[in-house]
Tab-separated table of C-alpha atoms in Angstrom:
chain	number	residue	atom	x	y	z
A	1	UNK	CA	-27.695	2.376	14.436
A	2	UNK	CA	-25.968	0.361	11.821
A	3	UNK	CA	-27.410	0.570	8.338
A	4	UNK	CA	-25.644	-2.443	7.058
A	5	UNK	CA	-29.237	-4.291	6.485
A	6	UNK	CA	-29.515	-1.716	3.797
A	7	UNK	CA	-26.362	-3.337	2.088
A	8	UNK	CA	-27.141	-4.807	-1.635
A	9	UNK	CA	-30.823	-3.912	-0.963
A	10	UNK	CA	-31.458	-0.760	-3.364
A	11	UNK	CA	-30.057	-0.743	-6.649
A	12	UNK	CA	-29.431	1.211	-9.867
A	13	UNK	CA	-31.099	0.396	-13.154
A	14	UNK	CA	-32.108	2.392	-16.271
A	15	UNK	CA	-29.955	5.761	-17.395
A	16	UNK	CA	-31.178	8.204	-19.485
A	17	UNK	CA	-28.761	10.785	-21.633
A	18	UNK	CA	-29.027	13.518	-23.702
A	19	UNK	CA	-26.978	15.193	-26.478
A	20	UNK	CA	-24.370	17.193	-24.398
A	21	UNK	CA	-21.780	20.369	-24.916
A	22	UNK	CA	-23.231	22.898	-26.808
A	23	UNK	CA	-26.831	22.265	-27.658
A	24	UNK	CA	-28.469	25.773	-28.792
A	25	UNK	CA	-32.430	26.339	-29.124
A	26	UNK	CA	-33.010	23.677	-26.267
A	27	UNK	CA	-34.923	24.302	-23.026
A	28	UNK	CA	-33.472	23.187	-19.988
A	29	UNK	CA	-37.007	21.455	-19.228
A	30	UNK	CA	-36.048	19.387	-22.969
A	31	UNK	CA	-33.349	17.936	-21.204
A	32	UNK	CA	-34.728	16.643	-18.037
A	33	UNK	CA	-37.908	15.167	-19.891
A	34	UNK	CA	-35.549	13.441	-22.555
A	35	UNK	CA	-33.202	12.146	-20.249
A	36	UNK	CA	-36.032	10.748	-17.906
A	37	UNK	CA	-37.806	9.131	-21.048
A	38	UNK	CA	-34.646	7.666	-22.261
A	39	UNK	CA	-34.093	6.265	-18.550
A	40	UNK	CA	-36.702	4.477	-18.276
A	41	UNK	CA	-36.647	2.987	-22.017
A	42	UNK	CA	-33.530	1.776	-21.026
A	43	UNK	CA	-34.878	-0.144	-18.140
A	44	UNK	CA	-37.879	-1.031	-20.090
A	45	UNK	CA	-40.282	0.429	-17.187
A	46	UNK	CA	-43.806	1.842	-18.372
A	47	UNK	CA	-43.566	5.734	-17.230
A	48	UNK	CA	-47.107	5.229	-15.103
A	49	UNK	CA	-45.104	3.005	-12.647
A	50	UNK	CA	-42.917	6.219	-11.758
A	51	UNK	CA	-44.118	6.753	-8.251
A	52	UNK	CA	-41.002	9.153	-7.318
A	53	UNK	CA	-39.319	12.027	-9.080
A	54	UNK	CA	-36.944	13.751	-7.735
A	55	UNK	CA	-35.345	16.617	-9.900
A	56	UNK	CA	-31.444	17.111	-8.947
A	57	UNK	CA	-31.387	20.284	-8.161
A	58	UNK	CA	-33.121	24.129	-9.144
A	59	UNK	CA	-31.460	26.566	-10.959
A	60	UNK	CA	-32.738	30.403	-12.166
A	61	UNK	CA	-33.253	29.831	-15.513
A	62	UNK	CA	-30.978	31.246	-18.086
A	63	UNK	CA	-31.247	32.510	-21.946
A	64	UNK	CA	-34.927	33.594	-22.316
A	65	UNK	CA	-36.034	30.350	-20.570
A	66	UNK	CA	-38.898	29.320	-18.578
A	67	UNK	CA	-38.283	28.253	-14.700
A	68	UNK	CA	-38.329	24.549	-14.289
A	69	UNK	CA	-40.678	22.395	-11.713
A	70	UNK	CA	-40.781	18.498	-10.814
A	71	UNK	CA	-44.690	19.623	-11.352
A	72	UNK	CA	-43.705	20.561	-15.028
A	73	UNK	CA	-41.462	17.573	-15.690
A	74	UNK	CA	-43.973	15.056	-14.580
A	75	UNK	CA	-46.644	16.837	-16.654
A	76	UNK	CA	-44.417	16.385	-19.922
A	77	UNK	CA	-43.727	12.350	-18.766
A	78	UNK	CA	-47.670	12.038	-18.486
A	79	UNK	CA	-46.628	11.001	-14.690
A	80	UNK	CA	-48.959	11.199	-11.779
A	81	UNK	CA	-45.739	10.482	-8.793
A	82	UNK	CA	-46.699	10.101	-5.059
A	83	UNK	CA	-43.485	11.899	-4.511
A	84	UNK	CA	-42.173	15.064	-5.865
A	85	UNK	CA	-38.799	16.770	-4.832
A	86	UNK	CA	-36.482	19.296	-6.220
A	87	UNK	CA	-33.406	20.891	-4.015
A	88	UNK	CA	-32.935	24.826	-4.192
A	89	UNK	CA	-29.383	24.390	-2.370
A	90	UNK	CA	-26.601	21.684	-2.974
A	91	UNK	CA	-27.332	19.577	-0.262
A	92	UNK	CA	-26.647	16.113	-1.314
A	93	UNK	CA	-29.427	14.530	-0.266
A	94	UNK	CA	-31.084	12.731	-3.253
A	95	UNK	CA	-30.213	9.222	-2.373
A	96	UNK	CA	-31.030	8.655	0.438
A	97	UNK	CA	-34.303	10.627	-0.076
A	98	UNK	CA	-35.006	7.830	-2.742
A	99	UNK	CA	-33.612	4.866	-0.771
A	100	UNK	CA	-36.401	6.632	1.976
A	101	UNK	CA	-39.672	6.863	-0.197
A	102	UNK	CA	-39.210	3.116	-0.980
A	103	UNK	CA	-37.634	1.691	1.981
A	104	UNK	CA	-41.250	3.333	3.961
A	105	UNK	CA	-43.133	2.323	1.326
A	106	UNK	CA	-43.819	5.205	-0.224
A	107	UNK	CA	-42.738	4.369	-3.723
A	108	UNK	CA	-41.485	1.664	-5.317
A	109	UNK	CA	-39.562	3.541	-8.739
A	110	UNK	CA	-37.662	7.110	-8.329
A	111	UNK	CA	-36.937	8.720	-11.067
A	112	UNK	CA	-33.847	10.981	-10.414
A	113	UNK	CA	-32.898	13.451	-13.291
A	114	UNK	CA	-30.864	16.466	-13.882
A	115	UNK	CA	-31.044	19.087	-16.920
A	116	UNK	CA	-29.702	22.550	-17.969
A	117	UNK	CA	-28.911	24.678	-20.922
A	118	UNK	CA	-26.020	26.302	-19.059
A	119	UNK	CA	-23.810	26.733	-21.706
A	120	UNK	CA	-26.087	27.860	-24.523
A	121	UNK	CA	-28.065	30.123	-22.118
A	122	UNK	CA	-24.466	31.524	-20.519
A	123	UNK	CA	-24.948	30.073	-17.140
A	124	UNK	CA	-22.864	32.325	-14.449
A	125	UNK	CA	-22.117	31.167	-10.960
A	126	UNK	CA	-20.750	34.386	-9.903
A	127	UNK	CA	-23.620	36.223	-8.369
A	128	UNK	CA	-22.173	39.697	-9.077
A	129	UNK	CA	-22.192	38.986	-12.904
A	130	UNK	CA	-25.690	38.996	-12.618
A	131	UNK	CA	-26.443	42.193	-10.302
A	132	UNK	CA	-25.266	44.218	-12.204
A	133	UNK	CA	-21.518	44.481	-9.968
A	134	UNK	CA	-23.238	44.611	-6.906
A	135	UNK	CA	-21.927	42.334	-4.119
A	136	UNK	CA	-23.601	39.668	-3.288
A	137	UNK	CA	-22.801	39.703	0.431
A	138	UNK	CA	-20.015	41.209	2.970
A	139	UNK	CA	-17.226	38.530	1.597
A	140	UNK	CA	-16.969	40.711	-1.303
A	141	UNK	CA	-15.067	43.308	-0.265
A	142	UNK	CA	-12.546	40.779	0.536
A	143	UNK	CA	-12.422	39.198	-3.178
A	144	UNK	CA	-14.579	36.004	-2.106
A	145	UNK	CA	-16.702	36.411	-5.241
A	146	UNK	CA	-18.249	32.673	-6.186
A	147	UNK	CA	-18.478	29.602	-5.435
A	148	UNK	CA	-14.861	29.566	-7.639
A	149	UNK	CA	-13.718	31.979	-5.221
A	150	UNK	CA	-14.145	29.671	-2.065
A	151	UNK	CA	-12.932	26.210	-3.458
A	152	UNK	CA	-9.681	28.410	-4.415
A	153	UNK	CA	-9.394	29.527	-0.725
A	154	UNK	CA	-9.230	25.767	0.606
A	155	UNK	CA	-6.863	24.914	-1.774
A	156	UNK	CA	-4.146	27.429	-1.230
A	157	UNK	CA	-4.537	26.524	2.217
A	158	UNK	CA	-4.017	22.808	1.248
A	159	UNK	CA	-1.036	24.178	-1.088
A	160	UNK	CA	0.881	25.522	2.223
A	161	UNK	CA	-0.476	22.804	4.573
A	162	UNK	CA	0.268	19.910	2.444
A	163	UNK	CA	2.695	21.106	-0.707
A	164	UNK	CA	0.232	20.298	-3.183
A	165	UNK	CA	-0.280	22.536	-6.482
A	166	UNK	CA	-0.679	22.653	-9.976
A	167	UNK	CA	1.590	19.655	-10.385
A	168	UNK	CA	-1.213	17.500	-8.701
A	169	UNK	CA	-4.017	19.602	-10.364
A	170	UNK	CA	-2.437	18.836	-14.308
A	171	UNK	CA	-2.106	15.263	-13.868
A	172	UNK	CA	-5.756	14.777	-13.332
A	173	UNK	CA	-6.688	17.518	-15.629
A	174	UNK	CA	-4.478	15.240	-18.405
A	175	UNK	CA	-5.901	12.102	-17.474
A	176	UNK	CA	-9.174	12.733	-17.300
A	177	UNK	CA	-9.170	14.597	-21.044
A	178	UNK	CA	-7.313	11.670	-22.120
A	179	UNK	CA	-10.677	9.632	-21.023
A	180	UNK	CA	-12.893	11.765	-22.878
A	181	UNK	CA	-10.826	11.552	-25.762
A	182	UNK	CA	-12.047	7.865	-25.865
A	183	UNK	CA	-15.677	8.965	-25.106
A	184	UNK	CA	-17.725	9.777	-28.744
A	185	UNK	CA	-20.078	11.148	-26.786
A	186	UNK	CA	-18.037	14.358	-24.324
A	187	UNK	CA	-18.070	17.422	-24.892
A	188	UNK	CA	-14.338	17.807	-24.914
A	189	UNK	CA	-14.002	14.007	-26.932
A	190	UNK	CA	-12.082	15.572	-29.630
A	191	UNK	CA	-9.942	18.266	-27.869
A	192	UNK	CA	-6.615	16.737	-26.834
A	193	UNK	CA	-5.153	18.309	-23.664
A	194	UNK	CA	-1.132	17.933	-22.935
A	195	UNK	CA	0.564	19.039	-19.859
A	196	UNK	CA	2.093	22.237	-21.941
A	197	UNK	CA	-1.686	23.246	-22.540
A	198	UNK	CA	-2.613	22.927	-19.070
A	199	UNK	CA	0.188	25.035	-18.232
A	200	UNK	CA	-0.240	27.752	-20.461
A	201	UNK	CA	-4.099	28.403	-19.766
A	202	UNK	CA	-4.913	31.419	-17.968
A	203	UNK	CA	-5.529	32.110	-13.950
A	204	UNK	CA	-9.418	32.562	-13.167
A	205	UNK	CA	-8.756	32.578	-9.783
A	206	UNK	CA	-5.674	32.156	-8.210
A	207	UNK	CA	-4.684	28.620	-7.400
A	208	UNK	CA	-6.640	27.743	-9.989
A	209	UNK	CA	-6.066	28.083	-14.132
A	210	UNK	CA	-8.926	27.852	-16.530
A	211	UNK	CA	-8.168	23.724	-16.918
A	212	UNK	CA	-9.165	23.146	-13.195
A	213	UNK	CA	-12.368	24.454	-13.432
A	214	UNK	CA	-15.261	22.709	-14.835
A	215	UNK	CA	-17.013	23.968	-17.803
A	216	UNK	CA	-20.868	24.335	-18.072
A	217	UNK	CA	-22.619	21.966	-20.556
A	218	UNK	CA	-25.983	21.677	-22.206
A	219	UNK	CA	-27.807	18.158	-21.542
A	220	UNK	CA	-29.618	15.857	-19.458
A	221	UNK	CA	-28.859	12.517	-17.371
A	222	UNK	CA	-31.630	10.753	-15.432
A	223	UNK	CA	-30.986	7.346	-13.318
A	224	UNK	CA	-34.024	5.205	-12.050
A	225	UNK	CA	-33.621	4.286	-8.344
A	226	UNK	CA	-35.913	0.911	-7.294
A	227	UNK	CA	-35.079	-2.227	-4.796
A	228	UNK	CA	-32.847	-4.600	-5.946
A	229	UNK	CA	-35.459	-7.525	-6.536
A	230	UNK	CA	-37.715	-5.218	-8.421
A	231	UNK	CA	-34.454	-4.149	-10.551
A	232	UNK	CA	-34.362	-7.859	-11.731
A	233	UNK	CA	-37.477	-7.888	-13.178
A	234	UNK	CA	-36.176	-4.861	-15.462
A	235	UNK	CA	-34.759	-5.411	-19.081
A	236	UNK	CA	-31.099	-4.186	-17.840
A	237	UNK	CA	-28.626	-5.284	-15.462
A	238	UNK	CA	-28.928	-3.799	-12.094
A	239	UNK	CA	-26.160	-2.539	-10.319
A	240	UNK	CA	-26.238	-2.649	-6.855
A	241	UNK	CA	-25.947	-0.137	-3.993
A	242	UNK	CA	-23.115	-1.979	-1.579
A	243	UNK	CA	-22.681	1.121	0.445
A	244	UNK	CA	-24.110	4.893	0.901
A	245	UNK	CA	-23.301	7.305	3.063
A	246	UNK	CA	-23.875	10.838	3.442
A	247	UNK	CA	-22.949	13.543	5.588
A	248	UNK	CA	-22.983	17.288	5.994
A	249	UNK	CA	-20.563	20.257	8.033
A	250	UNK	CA	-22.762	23.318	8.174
A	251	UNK	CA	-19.621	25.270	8.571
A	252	UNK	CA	-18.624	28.683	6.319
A	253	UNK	CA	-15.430	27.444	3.921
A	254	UNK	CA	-13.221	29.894	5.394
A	255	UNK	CA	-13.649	27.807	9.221
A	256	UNK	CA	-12.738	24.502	7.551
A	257	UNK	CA	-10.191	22.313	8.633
A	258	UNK	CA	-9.960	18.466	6.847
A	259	UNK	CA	-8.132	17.415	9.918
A	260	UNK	CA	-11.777	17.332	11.475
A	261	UNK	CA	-13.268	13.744	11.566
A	262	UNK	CA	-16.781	15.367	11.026
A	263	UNK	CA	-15.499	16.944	7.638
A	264	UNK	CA	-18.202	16.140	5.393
A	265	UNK	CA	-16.543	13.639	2.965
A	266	UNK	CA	-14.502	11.410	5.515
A	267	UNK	CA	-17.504	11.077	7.926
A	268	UNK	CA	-19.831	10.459	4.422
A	269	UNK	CA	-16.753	7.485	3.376
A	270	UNK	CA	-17.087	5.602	6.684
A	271	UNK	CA	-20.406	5.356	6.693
A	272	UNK	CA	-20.678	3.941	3.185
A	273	UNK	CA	-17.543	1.603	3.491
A	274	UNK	CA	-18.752	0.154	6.878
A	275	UNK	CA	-22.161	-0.384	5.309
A	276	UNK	CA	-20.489	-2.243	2.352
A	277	UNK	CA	-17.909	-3.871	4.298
A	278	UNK	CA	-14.908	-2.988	2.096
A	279	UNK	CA	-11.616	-1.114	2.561
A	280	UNK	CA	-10.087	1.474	-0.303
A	281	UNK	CA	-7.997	-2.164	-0.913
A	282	UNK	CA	-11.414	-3.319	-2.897
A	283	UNK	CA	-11.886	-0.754	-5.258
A	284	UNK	CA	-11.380	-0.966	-8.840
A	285	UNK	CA	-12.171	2.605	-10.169
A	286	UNK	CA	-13.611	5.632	-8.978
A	287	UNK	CA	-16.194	8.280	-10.399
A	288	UNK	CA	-15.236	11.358	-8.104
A	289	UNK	CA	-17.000	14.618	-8.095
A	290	UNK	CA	-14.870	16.941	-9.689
A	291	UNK	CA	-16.375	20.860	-10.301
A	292	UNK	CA	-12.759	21.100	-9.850
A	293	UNK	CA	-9.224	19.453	-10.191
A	294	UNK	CA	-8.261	19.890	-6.208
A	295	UNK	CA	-11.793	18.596	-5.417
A	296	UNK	CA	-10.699	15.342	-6.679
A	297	UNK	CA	-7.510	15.568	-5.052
A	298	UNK	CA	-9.772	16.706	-1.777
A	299	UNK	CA	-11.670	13.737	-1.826
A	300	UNK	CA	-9.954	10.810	-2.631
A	301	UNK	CA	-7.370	12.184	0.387
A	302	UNK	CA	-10.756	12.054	2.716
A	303	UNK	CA	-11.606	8.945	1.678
A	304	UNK	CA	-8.252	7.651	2.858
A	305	UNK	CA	-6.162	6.651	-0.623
A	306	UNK	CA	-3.472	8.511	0.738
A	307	UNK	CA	-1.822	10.589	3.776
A	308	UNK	CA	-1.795	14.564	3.099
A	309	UNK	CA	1.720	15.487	1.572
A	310	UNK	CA	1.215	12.151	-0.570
A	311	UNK	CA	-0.642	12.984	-3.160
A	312	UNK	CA	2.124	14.034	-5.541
A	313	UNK	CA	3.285	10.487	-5.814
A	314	UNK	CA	-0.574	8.938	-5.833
A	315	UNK	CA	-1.794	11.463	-8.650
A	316	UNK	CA	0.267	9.991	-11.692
A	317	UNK	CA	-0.831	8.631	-15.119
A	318	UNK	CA	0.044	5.205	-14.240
A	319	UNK	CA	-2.197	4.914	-11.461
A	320	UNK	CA	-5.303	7.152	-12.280
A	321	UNK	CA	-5.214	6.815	-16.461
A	322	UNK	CA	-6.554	5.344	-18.553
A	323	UNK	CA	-4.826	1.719	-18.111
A	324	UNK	CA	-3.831	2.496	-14.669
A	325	UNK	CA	-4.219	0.813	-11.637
A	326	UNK	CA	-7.137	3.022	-10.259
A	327	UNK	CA	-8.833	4.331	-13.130
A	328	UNK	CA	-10.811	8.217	-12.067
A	329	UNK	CA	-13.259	9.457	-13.764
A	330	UNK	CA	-13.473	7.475	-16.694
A	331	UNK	CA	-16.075	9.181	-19.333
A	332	UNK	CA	-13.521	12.456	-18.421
A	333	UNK	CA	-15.302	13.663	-15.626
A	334	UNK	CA	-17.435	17.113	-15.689
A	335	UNK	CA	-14.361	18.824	-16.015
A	336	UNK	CA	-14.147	16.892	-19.858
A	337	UNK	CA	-17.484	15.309	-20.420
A	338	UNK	CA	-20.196	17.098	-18.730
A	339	UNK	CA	-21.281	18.852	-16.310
A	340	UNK	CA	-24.683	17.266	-14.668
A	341	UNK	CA	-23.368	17.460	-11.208
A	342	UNK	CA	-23.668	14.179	-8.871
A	343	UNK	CA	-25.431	12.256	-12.136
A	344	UNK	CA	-21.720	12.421	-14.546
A	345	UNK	CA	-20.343	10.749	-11.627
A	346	UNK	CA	-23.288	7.906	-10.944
A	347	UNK	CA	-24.276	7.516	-14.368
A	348	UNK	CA	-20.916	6.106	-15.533
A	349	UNK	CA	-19.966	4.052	-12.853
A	350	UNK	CA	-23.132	2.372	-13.528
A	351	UNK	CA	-22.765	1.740	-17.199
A	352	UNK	CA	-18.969	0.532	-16.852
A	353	UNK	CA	-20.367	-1.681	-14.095
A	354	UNK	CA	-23.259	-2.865	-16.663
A	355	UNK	CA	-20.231	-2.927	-19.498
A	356	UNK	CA	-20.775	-1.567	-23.336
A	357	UNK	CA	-18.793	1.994	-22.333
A	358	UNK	CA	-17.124	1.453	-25.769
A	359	UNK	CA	-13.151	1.996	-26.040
A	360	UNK	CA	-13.086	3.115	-22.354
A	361	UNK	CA	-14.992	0.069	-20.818
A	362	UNK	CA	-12.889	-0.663	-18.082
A	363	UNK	CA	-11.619	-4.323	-19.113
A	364	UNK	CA	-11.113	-3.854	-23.077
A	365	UNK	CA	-9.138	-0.629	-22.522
A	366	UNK	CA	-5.636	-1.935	-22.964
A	367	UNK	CA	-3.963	-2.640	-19.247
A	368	UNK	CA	-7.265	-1.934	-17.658
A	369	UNK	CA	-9.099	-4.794	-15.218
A	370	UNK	CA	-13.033	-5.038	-15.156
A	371	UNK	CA	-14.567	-3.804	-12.000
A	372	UNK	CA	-16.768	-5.282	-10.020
A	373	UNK	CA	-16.882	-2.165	-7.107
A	374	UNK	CA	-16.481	1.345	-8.388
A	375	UNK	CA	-16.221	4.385	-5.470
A	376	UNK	CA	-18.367	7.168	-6.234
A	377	UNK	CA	-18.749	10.731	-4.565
A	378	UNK	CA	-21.287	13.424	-4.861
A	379	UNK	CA	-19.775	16.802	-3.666
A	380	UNK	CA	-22.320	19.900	-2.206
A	381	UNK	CA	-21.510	23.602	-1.822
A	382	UNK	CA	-18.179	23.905	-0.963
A	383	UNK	CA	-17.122	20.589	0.875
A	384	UNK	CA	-20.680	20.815	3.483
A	385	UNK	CA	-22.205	18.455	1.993
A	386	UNK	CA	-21.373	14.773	0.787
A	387	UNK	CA	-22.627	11.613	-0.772
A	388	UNK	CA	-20.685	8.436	-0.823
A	389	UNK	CA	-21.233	5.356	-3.277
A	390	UNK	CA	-20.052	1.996	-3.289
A	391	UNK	CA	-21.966	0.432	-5.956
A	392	UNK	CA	-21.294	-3.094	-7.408
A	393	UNK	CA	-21.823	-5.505	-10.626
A	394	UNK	CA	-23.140	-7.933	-7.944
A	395	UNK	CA	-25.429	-8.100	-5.196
């Protein structure tokens, strides 16, 4: 069934942020609760009309900190929501859960939010590092420690299957610092990065050098999900949902093949550019998930922008910069601005689409055009799960 009735319906309207980088002394619970109260100050909705709340995702808390709930959260907001919802895993499921709720009827505002004092608190994703050296399953014994450990697997397959590398991987490390640099408010805004840098930082894991991995941040972001004619009504511009798809391959990394139509983020793409009715031809920027360099590489291959082999010649300054011709990750990404999963991604595509993003608001940055459809992607464990945006300045 064809979900292009869905097209321009939902939309985006308040965001919420937080202070971000290093933020010591904060709970991760802080975060979420300021970002949602900031979110909906922005849109200028009272918090008792929150009927949906849907925190990101769970994490083990870190640092001395207490575990958070959606039960807590909406406690601290003084909200009573019909819905609550918070993921263990990373499926990437939270939009279309909202677009759900209020398309049944269910609610009418969903308040999606994401917090964590990762970096303060020391936030490891290698399982081992916290028991005590013991392995965390069988993969272990053949050095597949982490998350880190899996996305490097795919991408030294990709290195002998399509001759890409680190001289893909440094472009987009480069040129999405270079965005931050013009963002007051990243966590890497006053660290320059040059190609020499990149290649002098250290292996973690083998394709990959310290630069390709994203760092963990302190912070918050929250995003208020409603119906386009009830966005209207709202004190900010809404930005509309043209297109969303999502898909998921329940497959173990090391079975993976991109060649496979089903692969999470080309069957997630079709969907949401037949919903919009656009080609890659229409976009003028994209916010692309990026917990590492190659996943951006990954994705914008799946989503068609280029043939594999080609992305040497597609990944250069000129094109994905700042002033090129198909500006990524503009506020620097979570590999330079923050790391708040899915919501770095959204959140800016919806403020450059709602303008005021300062000296890197696409159409004041010199030799940069203002957008009126941004591409955005929401990555989940390691390629099996995958949320596509199309989202536009009008409906």
């Amino acid at each position: 069934m064809s979900n292009s009735r869905l097209k321009n319906r939902y939309a985006f309207s308040g965001v919420g942020l937080t202070p971000q980088g290093k933020v010591p002394s904060r709970s991760a619970q802080s975060f979420h609760v300021e970002a949602c109260a900031n979110a909906l100050r922005d849109a200028g909705l009272p918090a008792g009309e929150v009927d949906g709340l849907i925190l990101y995702r769970h994490f083990d808390p870190v640092g001395g900190d207490v575990d958070v709930s959606a039960f807590t959260v909406a406690e601290q907001l003084g909200i009573r929501p019909t819905a609550l919802s918070q993921e263990t895993y990373c499926t990437r499921s939270w939009m279309t859960h909202a677009i759900g709720l209020i398309e049944a009827g269910f609610c009418k505002y969903v308040l999606v939010s994401y917090g964590d004092n990762a970096r303060s608190g020391r936030r490891s994703f290698v399982k081992e590092l916290r028991n005590g050296g013991e392995p965390s399953d069988m993969l272990a014994a053949y050095g597949d420690f982490s998350t880190l450990a899996k996305y490097a697997m795919i991408a030294r397959r990709a290195m002998y299957e399509t001759g890409t590398g680190s001289e893909v991987w440094r472009n987009i490390a480069v040129c999405q610092r270079q965005f931050a640099n013009l963002n007051p408010e990243a966590a890497m805004h006053d660290k320059l990065l040059t190609p020499e840098d990149y290649d002098a930082a250290p292996y973690v894991v083998e394709p990959f050098r310290l630069l390709d991995a994203t760092p963990t941040t302190d912070g918050g972001r929250a995003i208020l999900v409603t119906t386009e004619e009830r966005a209207r009504d709202l004190a900010v511009k809404p930005v509309c949902v043209m297109g969303v798809g999502e898909a998921s391959q329940p497959k173990s990394p090391a079975h993976m093949t991109f060649e496979d139509s089903r692969y999470a983020p080309a069957a997630s793409a079709k969907a949401a550019f037949e919903m919009a009715g656009i080609t890659i031809d229409d976009v003028d920027a994209c916010e692309i998930y990026d917990c590492f360099t190659y996943t951006v590489e990954a994705t914008m291959r799946d989503y068609g922008f280029f043939e594999p082999g080609e992305s040497a010649a597609f990944f250069v300054p000129e094109r994905i910069g700042p002033g090129g011709s198909l500006p990524i990750n503009t506020s620097g990404g979570m590999l330079s601005e923050g790391y708040f999963m899915g919501l770095t991604p959204v959140v800016e595509a919806v403020r450059q689409l709602r303008g005021g993003c300062g000296a890197r608001q696409l159409g004041v940055l010199p030799g940069s055009k203002t957008p009126n459809i941004i591409l955005c992607s929401d990555n989940g464990g390691v390629f099996q799960s995958h949320t596509t945006l199309v989202l536009g300045r009008e409906c």
